[in-house]
Amino acid sequence: MSVRTLPLLFLNLGGEMLYILDQRLRAQNIPGDKARKVLNDIISTMFNRKFMEELFKPQELYSKKALRTVYERLAHASIMKLNQASMDKLYDLMTMAFKYQVLLCPRPKDVLLVTFNHLDTIKGFIRDSPTILQQVDETLRQLTEIYGGLSAGEFQLIRQTLLIFFQDLHIRVSMFLKDKVQNNNGRFVLPVSGPVPWGTEVPGLIRMFNNKGEEVKRIEFKHGGNYVPAPKEGSFELYGDRVLKLGTNIVNQPVETHVSGSSKNLASWTQESIAPNPLAKEELNFLARLMGGMEIKKPSGPEPGFRLNLFTTDEEEEQAALTRPEELSYEVINIQATQDQQRSEELARIMGEFEITEQPRLSTSKGDDLLAMMDEL
């Protein structure tokens, strides 16, 4: 397991979250000023300097539920509110989108280009906010500095760590099913065409050499694909042509998710929920550090909030909440802690920070719900 995986996982999933929220804000005709405020607040919180400092420290990945808690906190960093079903769907879409991108990366190193694509697109959301732009540029510089010198083997370990994290997720996404890149069992279909990895040749030729290193024979074979040479290598600089399109914003239509998986997969999720976690203390400390790095500013005045629905209708959202298997619920993080006083106090403090105090409603309409603002840390 690579200790350099967490920043790449977090930033790419965060990028996908912003793409989805941007699409839903436009689909629900949220006024432009409110939509911009939501994206600006989330991006500002996501790229907060203290938060990034904690994120970039070498550390192991922790459970999906722990990370999901961080994203729920991020999603509620502004005047927008998501209920449980919509938050579940948002996280499902984020994880499946990035899983697909990792699988399609021509080289393990290209996961860094995917990250750059996400951050380049995020900068487009905040082009009128120079302070937040500076935060994102600083993160890009950190990525270049830390990951620019890693070997191919180190990137392979990062890719392997990511795939282990995603291996039990087989959630069907309508967009992927429609494009025939995902099967009905939730597994992706990998292409046998397109550019080969940069620095490699199109398959179809075997060269034989003698003991002096001289080529003595060539044999051609049919590989069954339709490959072409890579046009050029993507830029790993702060600015430049990434060439690779993975990680750019392709969410331009409503997408549906369907939980899919065998009893074995569901059992593995159940095991993660109820089994004693040998990394309980580390996971607790991880949450404490990340949550402590998030600075969520309270609005200066009364700001009317709104509820965002990741489904087409309220009825679909309510039905999804009722039909989602309990084994796949992210609502509760079960951490097996001993009676150690210091750990118990820290757990109580963190769980207190997660509490959402619901403000009085100004209207009975769901669309007029006020955001339950998080307390500032």
Tab-separated table of C-alpha atoms in Angstrom:
chain	number	residue	atom	x	y	z
A	1	MET	CA	0.000	0.000	0.000
A	2	SER	CA	1.347	3.395	-0.988
A	3	VAL	CA	1.347	6.177	1.608
A	4	ARG	CA	1.151	8.747	-1.218
A	5	THR	CA	-2.288	7.694	-2.499
A	6	LEU	CA	-4.643	9.711	-0.276
A	7	PRO	CA	-4.119	13.174	-1.877
A	8	LEU	CA	-4.745	11.805	-5.374
A	9	LEU	CA	-7.836	9.908	-4.227
A	10	PHE	CA	-9.268	12.885	-2.365
A	11	LEU	CA	-8.633	15.497	-5.082
A	12	ASN	CA	-10.011	13.358	-7.911
A	13	LEU	CA	-13.128	12.341	-5.993
A	14	GLY	CA	-13.575	15.980	-4.988
A	15	GLY	CA	-13.344	17.028	-8.623
A	16	GLU	CA	-16.039	14.547	-9.612
A	17	MET	CA	-18.215	15.792	-6.743
A	18	LEU	CA	-17.980	19.355	-8.061
A	19	TYR	CA	-18.825	18.257	-11.615
A	20	ILE	CA	-21.972	16.491	-10.390
A	21	LEU	CA	-23.060	19.336	-8.118
A	22	ASP	CA	-22.530	21.863	-10.921
A	23	GLN	CA	-24.744	19.800	-13.240
A	24	ARG	CA	-27.506	19.414	-10.638
A	25	LEU	CA	-27.416	23.110	-9.675
A	26	ARG	CA	-28.028	24.002	-13.324
A	27	ALA	CA	-30.641	21.265	-13.785
A	28	GLN	CA	-32.651	22.563	-10.809
A	29	ASN	CA	-32.390	26.148	-12.101
A	30	ILE	CA	-30.692	27.389	-8.937
A	31	PRO	CA	-29.978	31.145	-9.349
A	32	GLY	CA	-26.493	31.822	-10.629
A	33	ASP	CA	-25.335	33.778	-7.593
A	34	LYS	CA	-26.355	30.960	-5.213
A	35	ALA	CA	-24.785	28.291	-7.427
A	36	ARG	CA	-21.504	30.220	-7.587
A	37	LYS	CA	-21.530	30.694	-3.808
A	38	VAL	CA	-22.007	26.955	-3.244
A	39	LEU	CA	-19.129	25.987	-5.566
A	40	ASN	CA	-16.855	28.751	-4.254
A	41	ASP	CA	-17.497	27.793	-0.614
A	42	ILE	CA	-16.888	24.094	-1.254
A	43	ILE	CA	-13.717	24.695	-3.291
A	44	SER	CA	-12.379	27.190	-0.746
A	45	THR	CA	-12.926	24.669	2.052
A	46	MET	CA	-11.525	21.784	0.008
A	47	PHE	CA	-8.266	23.610	-0.810
A	48	ASN	CA	-7.804	25.246	2.583
A	49	ARG	CA	-4.076	25.445	3.375
A	50	LYS	CA	-4.241	23.642	6.739
A	51	PHE	CA	-6.474	20.974	5.256
A	52	MET	CA	-4.025	20.381	2.385
A	53	GLU	CA	-1.105	20.191	4.813
A	54	GLU	CA	-2.788	17.321	6.653
A	55	LEU	CA	-3.836	15.643	3.408
A	56	PHE	CA	-0.359	15.593	1.872
A	57	LYS	CA	1.279	13.963	4.889
A	58	PRO	CA	2.316	10.365	4.039
A	59	GLN	CA	-0.411	8.106	5.439
A	60	GLU	CA	-2.369	4.948	4.710
A	61	LEU	CA	-5.831	4.989	3.168
A	62	TYR	CA	-8.696	4.439	5.584
A	63	SER	CA	-12.218	3.118	5.170
A	64	LYS	CA	-14.691	4.269	2.553
A	65	LYS	CA	-17.001	5.409	5.332
A	66	ALA	CA	-14.371	7.653	6.886
A	67	LEU	CA	-13.691	9.348	3.555
A	68	ARG	CA	-17.396	9.620	2.847
A	69	THR	CA	-17.783	11.556	6.104
A	70	VAL	CA	-15.231	14.103	4.881
A	71	TYR	CA	-17.117	14.600	1.602
A	72	GLU	CA	-20.427	14.998	3.405
A	73	ARG	CA	-18.817	17.739	5.449
A	74	LEU	CA	-17.558	19.363	2.242
A	75	ALA	CA	-20.932	19.142	0.505
A	76	HIS	CA	-22.525	21.029	3.399
A	77	ALA	CA	-19.856	23.735	3.545
A	78	SER	CA	-22.213	26.306	2.009
A	79	ILE	CA	-25.922	27.160	1.864
A	80	MET	CA	-26.850	23.892	0.144
A	81	LYS	CA	-28.382	20.879	1.852
A	82	LEU	CA	-28.367	17.231	0.699
A	83	ASN	CA	-30.434	14.571	2.372
A	84	GLN	CA	-29.146	11.050	2.983
A	85	ALA	CA	-30.342	9.492	-0.291
A	86	SER	CA	-28.882	12.267	-2.442
A	87	MET	CA	-25.592	12.182	-0.550
A	88	ASP	CA	-25.397	8.408	-1.052
A	89	LYS	CA	-26.007	8.838	-4.777
A	90	LEU	CA	-23.454	11.639	-5.027
A	91	TYR	CA	-20.774	9.492	-3.396
A	92	ASP	CA	-21.669	6.503	-5.591
A	93	LEU	CA	-21.286	8.598	-8.758
A	94	MET	CA	-17.999	10.116	-7.575
A	95	THR	CA	-16.400	6.788	-6.756
A	96	MET	CA	-17.519	4.964	-9.907
A	97	ALA	CA	-16.405	7.824	-12.172
A	98	PHE	CA	-12.906	7.912	-10.717
A	99	LYS	CA	-12.660	4.109	-10.625
A	100	TYR	CA	-13.347	4.090	-14.370
A	101	GLN	CA	-10.666	6.725	-14.950
A	102	VAL	CA	-8.066	4.764	-12.969
A	103	LEU	CA	-8.836	1.620	-14.976
A	104	LEU	CA	-8.438	3.511	-18.267
A	105	CYS	CA	-5.148	5.237	-17.415
A	106	PRO	CA	-2.640	4.110	-20.088
A	107	ARG	CA	0.255	4.273	-17.587
A	108	PRO	CA	0.171	4.322	-13.775
A	109	LYS	CA	1.814	7.766	-13.896
A	110	ASP	CA	-1.127	9.112	-15.898
A	111	VAL	CA	-3.279	9.176	-12.748
A	112	LEU	CA	-1.384	12.404	-12.039
A	113	LEU	CA	-2.584	13.824	-15.380
A	114	VAL	CA	-6.143	12.861	-14.394
A	115	THR	CA	-5.657	14.832	-11.179
A	116	PHE	CA	-4.351	17.831	-13.124
A	117	ASN	CA	-7.401	17.669	-15.403
A	118	HIS	CA	-9.697	17.799	-12.387
A	119	LEU	CA	-7.871	20.768	-10.897
A	120	ASP	CA	-7.700	22.597	-14.252
A	121	THR	CA	-11.482	22.273	-14.590
A	122	ILE	CA	-12.073	23.323	-10.979
A	123	LYS	CA	-10.153	26.525	-11.727
A	124	GLY	CA	-12.762	27.269	-14.386
A	125	PHE	CA	-15.477	27.271	-11.711
A	126	ILE	CA	-13.654	29.972	-9.712
A	127	ARG	CA	-12.095	32.115	-12.442
A	128	ASP	CA	-13.592	35.230	-10.818
A	129	SER	CA	-12.238	34.416	-7.351
A	130	PRO	CA	-8.470	35.109	-7.339
A	131	THR	CA	-7.978	34.121	-3.701
A	132	ILE	CA	-9.449	30.653	-4.230
A	133	LEU	CA	-7.583	30.327	-7.541
A	134	GLN	CA	-4.362	30.874	-5.628
A	135	GLN	CA	-5.297	28.037	-3.255
A	136	VAL	CA	-5.813	25.626	-6.179
A	137	ASP	CA	-2.577	26.730	-7.883
A	138	GLU	CA	-0.697	26.093	-4.652
A	139	THR	CA	-2.091	22.550	-4.552
A	140	LEU	CA	-1.009	22.049	-8.184
A	141	ARG	CA	2.506	23.130	-7.232
A	142	GLN	CA	2.514	20.694	-4.317
A	143	LEU	CA	1.432	17.867	-6.618
A	144	THR	CA	4.188	18.703	-9.092
A	145	GLU	CA	6.805	18.898	-6.353
A	146	ILE	CA	5.826	15.705	-4.508
A	147	TYR	CA	4.802	13.422	-7.376
A	148	GLY	CA	6.959	14.763	-10.217
A	149	GLY	CA	9.998	12.782	-9.135
A	150	LEU	CA	8.327	9.463	-8.312
A	151	SER	CA	9.439	6.368	-10.232
A	152	ALA	CA	7.234	4.224	-12.447
A	153	GLY	CA	7.246	1.584	-9.718
A	154	GLU	CA	5.981	4.044	-7.118
A	155	PHE	CA	3.147	5.114	-9.411
A	156	GLN	CA	2.305	1.459	-10.019
A	157	LEU	CA	1.976	0.990	-6.251
A	158	ILE	CA	-0.309	4.059	-6.088
A	159	ARG	CA	-2.480	2.634	-8.882
A	160	GLN	CA	-2.629	-0.746	-7.139
A	161	THR	CA	-3.645	0.939	-3.869
A	162	LEU	CA	-6.446	2.815	-5.648
A	163	LEU	CA	-7.740	-0.336	-7.332
A	164	ILE	CA	-7.770	-2.198	-4.015
A	165	PHE	CA	-9.822	0.654	-2.556
A	166	PHE	CA	-12.347	0.412	-5.424
A	167	GLN	CA	-12.370	-3.352	-5.991
A	168	ASP	CA	-15.699	-4.130	-4.260
A	169	LEU	CA	-17.630	-1.221	-5.840
A	170	HIS	CA	-19.832	-2.356	-8.724
A	171	ILE	CA	-22.565	0.292	-8.813
A	172	ARG	CA	-24.274	0.654	-12.195
A	173	VAL	CA	-24.375	4.176	-13.600
A	174	SER	CA	-26.856	5.014	-16.361
A	175	MET	CA	-24.345	7.095	-18.331
A	176	PHE	CA	-21.825	4.242	-18.391
A	177	LEU	CA	-24.505	1.665	-19.251
A	178	LYS	CA	-25.782	3.821	-22.115
A	179	ASP	CA	-22.284	4.219	-23.530
A	180	LYS	CA	-21.780	0.448	-23.185
A	181	VAL	CA	-18.651	0.858	-21.084
A	182	GLN	CA	-20.258	-0.896	-18.112
A	183	ASN	CA	-21.997	-4.271	-17.934
A	184	ASN	CA	-25.241	-4.934	-16.101
A	185	ASN	CA	-23.275	-6.500	-13.246
A	186	GLY	CA	-21.561	-3.155	-12.645
A	187	ARG	CA	-18.166	-4.151	-14.026
A	188	PHE	CA	-16.453	-1.941	-16.585
A	189	VAL	CA	-15.641	-2.896	-20.164
A	190	LEU	CA	-12.055	-1.998	-21.023
A	191	PRO	CA	-11.396	-0.898	-24.633
A	192	VAL	CA	-9.091	-2.686	-27.094
A	193	SER	CA	-8.481	0.373	-29.224
A	194	GLY	CA	-7.068	3.873	-29.069
A	195	PRO	CA	-3.616	5.288	-28.273
A	196	VAL	CA	-1.079	3.029	-26.595
A	197	PRO	CA	0.808	4.352	-23.538
A	198	TRP	CA	3.376	7.034	-24.299
A	199	GLY	CA	6.809	5.513	-24.911
A	200	THR	CA	5.445	2.183	-26.134
A	201	GLU	CA	4.802	0.775	-29.613
A	202	VAL	CA	1.609	-0.461	-31.194
A	203	PRO	CA	1.414	-4.236	-30.597
A	204	GLY	CA	1.694	-6.661	-33.504
A	205	LEU	CA	5.423	-7.222	-33.960
A	206	ILE	CA	7.860	-9.629	-32.286
A	207	ARG	CA	11.588	-8.968	-32.694
A	208	MET	CA	14.187	-11.679	-32.101
A	209	PHE	CA	17.849	-10.963	-31.293
A	210	ASN	CA	20.990	-13.055	-31.166
A	211	ASN	CA	23.507	-13.142	-28.333
A	212	LYS	CA	25.275	-10.105	-29.812
A	213	GLY	CA	22.145	-7.975	-29.593
A	214	GLU	CA	21.575	-8.002	-33.348
A	215	GLU	CA	18.043	-8.325	-34.673
A	216	VAL	CA	17.778	-11.543	-36.659
A	217	LYS	CA	14.086	-12.080	-37.184
A	218	ARG	CA	10.684	-10.365	-37.126
A	219	ILE	CA	7.289	-11.985	-36.726
A	220	GLU	CA	4.013	-10.110	-37.089
A	221	PHE	CA	0.853	-11.198	-35.283
A	222	LYS	CA	-2.763	-10.073	-35.101
A	223	HIS	CA	-3.565	-8.521	-31.738
A	224	GLY	CA	-7.319	-8.163	-32.263
A	225	GLY	CA	-7.423	-4.488	-31.364
A	226	ASN	CA	-7.299	-1.141	-33.117
A	227	TYR	CA	-4.394	0.680	-31.503
A	228	VAL	CA	-2.577	3.805	-32.633
A	229	PRO	CA	0.634	5.488	-31.400
A	230	ALA	CA	0.256	8.109	-28.662
A	231	PRO	CA	0.403	11.595	-30.302
A	232	LYS	CA	2.539	13.104	-27.510
A	233	GLU	CA	3.018	12.975	-23.754
A	234	GLY	CA	0.743	15.065	-21.577
A	235	SER	CA	2.246	18.003	-19.688
A	236	PHE	CA	3.025	17.508	-15.995
A	237	GLU	CA	3.780	21.214	-15.556
A	238	LEU	CA	1.615	23.739	-13.716
A	239	TYR	CA	0.112	24.811	-17.044
A	240	GLY	CA	0.083	22.842	-20.267
A	241	ASP	CA	-1.719	20.427	-22.572
A	242	ARG	CA	-2.553	17.314	-20.565
A	243	VAL	CA	-3.418	15.420	-23.820
A	244	LEU	CA	-5.272	12.788	-21.766
A	245	LYS	CA	-8.986	13.585	-21.483
A	246	LEU	CA	-9.674	11.428	-18.423
A	247	GLY	CA	-10.709	13.621	-15.508
A	248	THR	CA	-12.321	16.359	-17.575
A	249	ASN	CA	-15.968	17.228	-16.999
A	250	ILE	CA	-18.266	14.854	-18.893
A	251	VAL	CA	-21.279	15.159	-16.565
A	252	ASN	CA	-23.717	17.037	-18.789
A	253	GLN	CA	-26.834	14.975	-18.219
A	254	PRO	CA	-28.735	13.512	-15.249
A	255	VAL	CA	-27.301	10.143	-14.301
A	256	GLU	CA	-28.916	7.349	-12.339
A	257	THR	CA	-27.266	4.754	-10.149
A	258	HIS	CA	-28.347	1.211	-9.354
A	259	VAL	CA	-26.791	-0.819	-6.586
A	260	SER	CA	-25.460	-4.023	-8.069
A	261	GLY	CA	-23.420	-6.787	-6.516
A	262	SER	CA	-23.346	-10.391	-5.384
A	263	SER	CA	-24.037	-11.563	-1.878
A	264	LYS	CA	-20.268	-11.849	-1.492
A	265	ASN	CA	-19.838	-8.139	-2.217
A	266	LEU	CA	-22.618	-7.178	0.177
A	267	ALA	CA	-21.098	-9.391	2.816
A	268	SER	CA	-17.754	-7.632	2.465
A	269	TRP	CA	-19.460	-4.279	3.040
A	270	THR	CA	-21.271	-5.657	6.070
A	271	GLN	CA	-17.994	-6.961	7.430
A	272	GLU	CA	-16.450	-3.482	7.098
A	273	SER	CA	-19.386	-2.010	9.009
A	274	ILE	CA	-19.505	-4.313	11.997
A	275	ALA	CA	-16.103	-5.971	12.340
A	276	PRO	CA	-13.608	-4.538	14.823
A	277	ASN	CA	-11.297	-2.221	12.961
A	278	PRO	CA	-7.615	-2.775	13.834
A	279	LEU	CA	-6.890	0.772	12.605
A	280	ALA	CA	-9.600	2.341	14.771
A	281	LYS	CA	-7.296	4.731	16.575
A	282	GLU	CA	-5.496	5.772	13.383
A	283	GLU	CA	-8.793	6.269	11.567
A	284	LEU	CA	-10.098	8.377	14.424
A	285	ASN	CA	-6.950	10.492	14.384
A	286	PHE	CA	-7.205	10.811	10.608
A	287	LEU	CA	-10.728	12.192	10.875
A	288	ALA	CA	-9.688	14.512	13.672
A	289	ARG	CA	-6.849	15.968	11.624
A	290	LEU	CA	-8.856	16.380	8.430
A	291	MET	CA	-11.904	17.826	10.137
A	292	GLY	CA	-9.682	20.135	12.154
A	293	GLY	CA	-8.155	21.447	8.943
A	294	MET	CA	-11.509	22.414	7.468
A	295	GLU	CA	-12.368	26.021	8.117
A	296	ILE	CA	-16.042	26.526	7.324
A	297	LYS	CA	-17.004	30.164	7.564
A	298	LYS	CA	-20.439	31.067	8.819
A	299	PRO	CA	-22.382	33.470	6.586
A	300	SER	CA	-22.253	37.066	7.769
A	301	GLY	CA	-26.031	37.435	7.562
A	302	PRO	CA	-29.154	35.307	7.230
A	303	GLU	CA	-28.740	33.492	3.927
A	304	PRO	CA	-31.721	31.554	2.517
A	305	GLY	CA	-30.608	28.009	1.887
A	306	PHE	CA	-31.929	25.366	-0.478
A	307	ARG	CA	-32.032	21.610	-0.843
A	308	LEU	CA	-30.342	19.982	-3.824
A	309	ASN	CA	-31.839	16.775	-5.176
A	310	LEU	CA	-29.580	14.329	-7.004
A	311	PHE	CA	-32.681	12.579	-8.357
A	312	THR	CA	-35.146	13.736	-11.006
A	313	THR	CA	-38.045	14.013	-8.548
A	314	ASP	CA	-38.567	14.025	-4.777
A	315	GLU	CA	-40.479	10.748	-5.113
A	316	GLU	CA	-37.470	9.031	-6.704
A	317	GLU	CA	-35.257	10.327	-3.918
A	318	GLU	CA	-37.595	9.006	-1.214
A	319	GLN	CA	-37.878	5.640	-2.969
A	320	ALA	CA	-34.091	5.362	-3.226
A	321	ALA	CA	-33.750	5.952	0.502
A	322	LEU	CA	-36.199	3.122	1.193
A	323	THR	CA	-34.742	0.590	-1.255
A	324	ARG	CA	-31.007	1.072	-0.686
A	325	PRO	CA	-29.582	-2.043	0.997
A	326	GLU	CA	-28.710	-1.413	4.613
A	327	GLU	CA	-25.328	-3.048	4.012
A	328	LEU	CA	-24.389	-0.207	1.642
A	329	SER	CA	-25.409	2.632	3.931
A	330	TYR	CA	-22.671	5.106	4.773
A	331	GLU	CA	-24.644	6.840	7.482
A	332	VAL	CA	-22.790	5.440	10.487
A	333	ILE	CA	-19.072	5.044	11.031
A	334	ASN	CA	-18.508	2.190	13.463
A	335	ILE	CA	-15.173	2.582	15.235
A	336	GLN	CA	-14.320	0.008	17.850
A	337	ALA	CA	-12.643	2.077	20.562
A	338	THR	CA	-11.527	0.957	23.974
A	339	GLN	CA	-12.262	2.834	27.165
A	340	ASP	CA	-9.055	4.821	26.773
A	341	GLN	CA	-10.012	8.208	28.184
A	342	GLN	CA	-8.099	10.357	25.719
A	343	ARG	CA	-9.502	8.503	22.714
A	344	SER	CA	-13.042	8.621	24.081
A	345	GLU	CA	-12.810	12.355	24.616
A	346	GLU	CA	-11.497	12.867	21.095
A	347	LEU	CA	-14.282	10.702	19.660
A	348	ALA	CA	-16.884	12.695	21.567
A	349	ARG	CA	-15.419	15.962	20.293
A	350	ILE	CA	-15.366	14.835	16.678
A	351	MET	CA	-18.861	13.378	16.744
A	352	GLY	CA	-20.073	16.622	18.300
A	353	GLU	CA	-18.628	18.493	15.341
A	354	PHE	CA	-20.583	16.291	12.936
A	355	GLU	CA	-23.907	17.195	14.533
A	356	ILE	CA	-26.174	19.329	12.359
A	357	THR	CA	-28.573	21.679	14.074
A	358	GLU	CA	-31.564	22.189	11.825
A	359	GLN	CA	-32.738	25.787	11.566
A	360	PRO	CA	-36.425	26.721	11.531
A	361	ARG	CA	-38.062	26.351	8.143
A	362	LEU	CA	-39.387	29.417	6.411
A	363	SER	CA	-41.636	27.329	4.203
A	364	THR	CA	-43.119	23.870	4.129
A	365	SER	CA	-41.660	23.325	0.661
A	366	LYS	CA	-38.689	21.013	0.520
A	367	GLY	CA	-36.959	23.421	-1.836
A	368	ASP	CA	-36.978	26.128	0.831
A	369	ASP	CA	-35.221	24.126	3.544
A	370	LEU	CA	-32.464	26.055	5.270
A	371	LEU	CA	-29.018	24.565	5.395
A	372	ALA	CA	-28.106	23.077	8.720
A	373	MET	CA	-24.850	24.954	9.010
A	374	MET	CA	-21.841	23.239	10.567
A	375	ASP	CA	-20.306	24.901	13.593
A	376	GLU	CA	-17.030	26.599	12.847
A	377	LEU	CA	-14.082	24.693	14.237
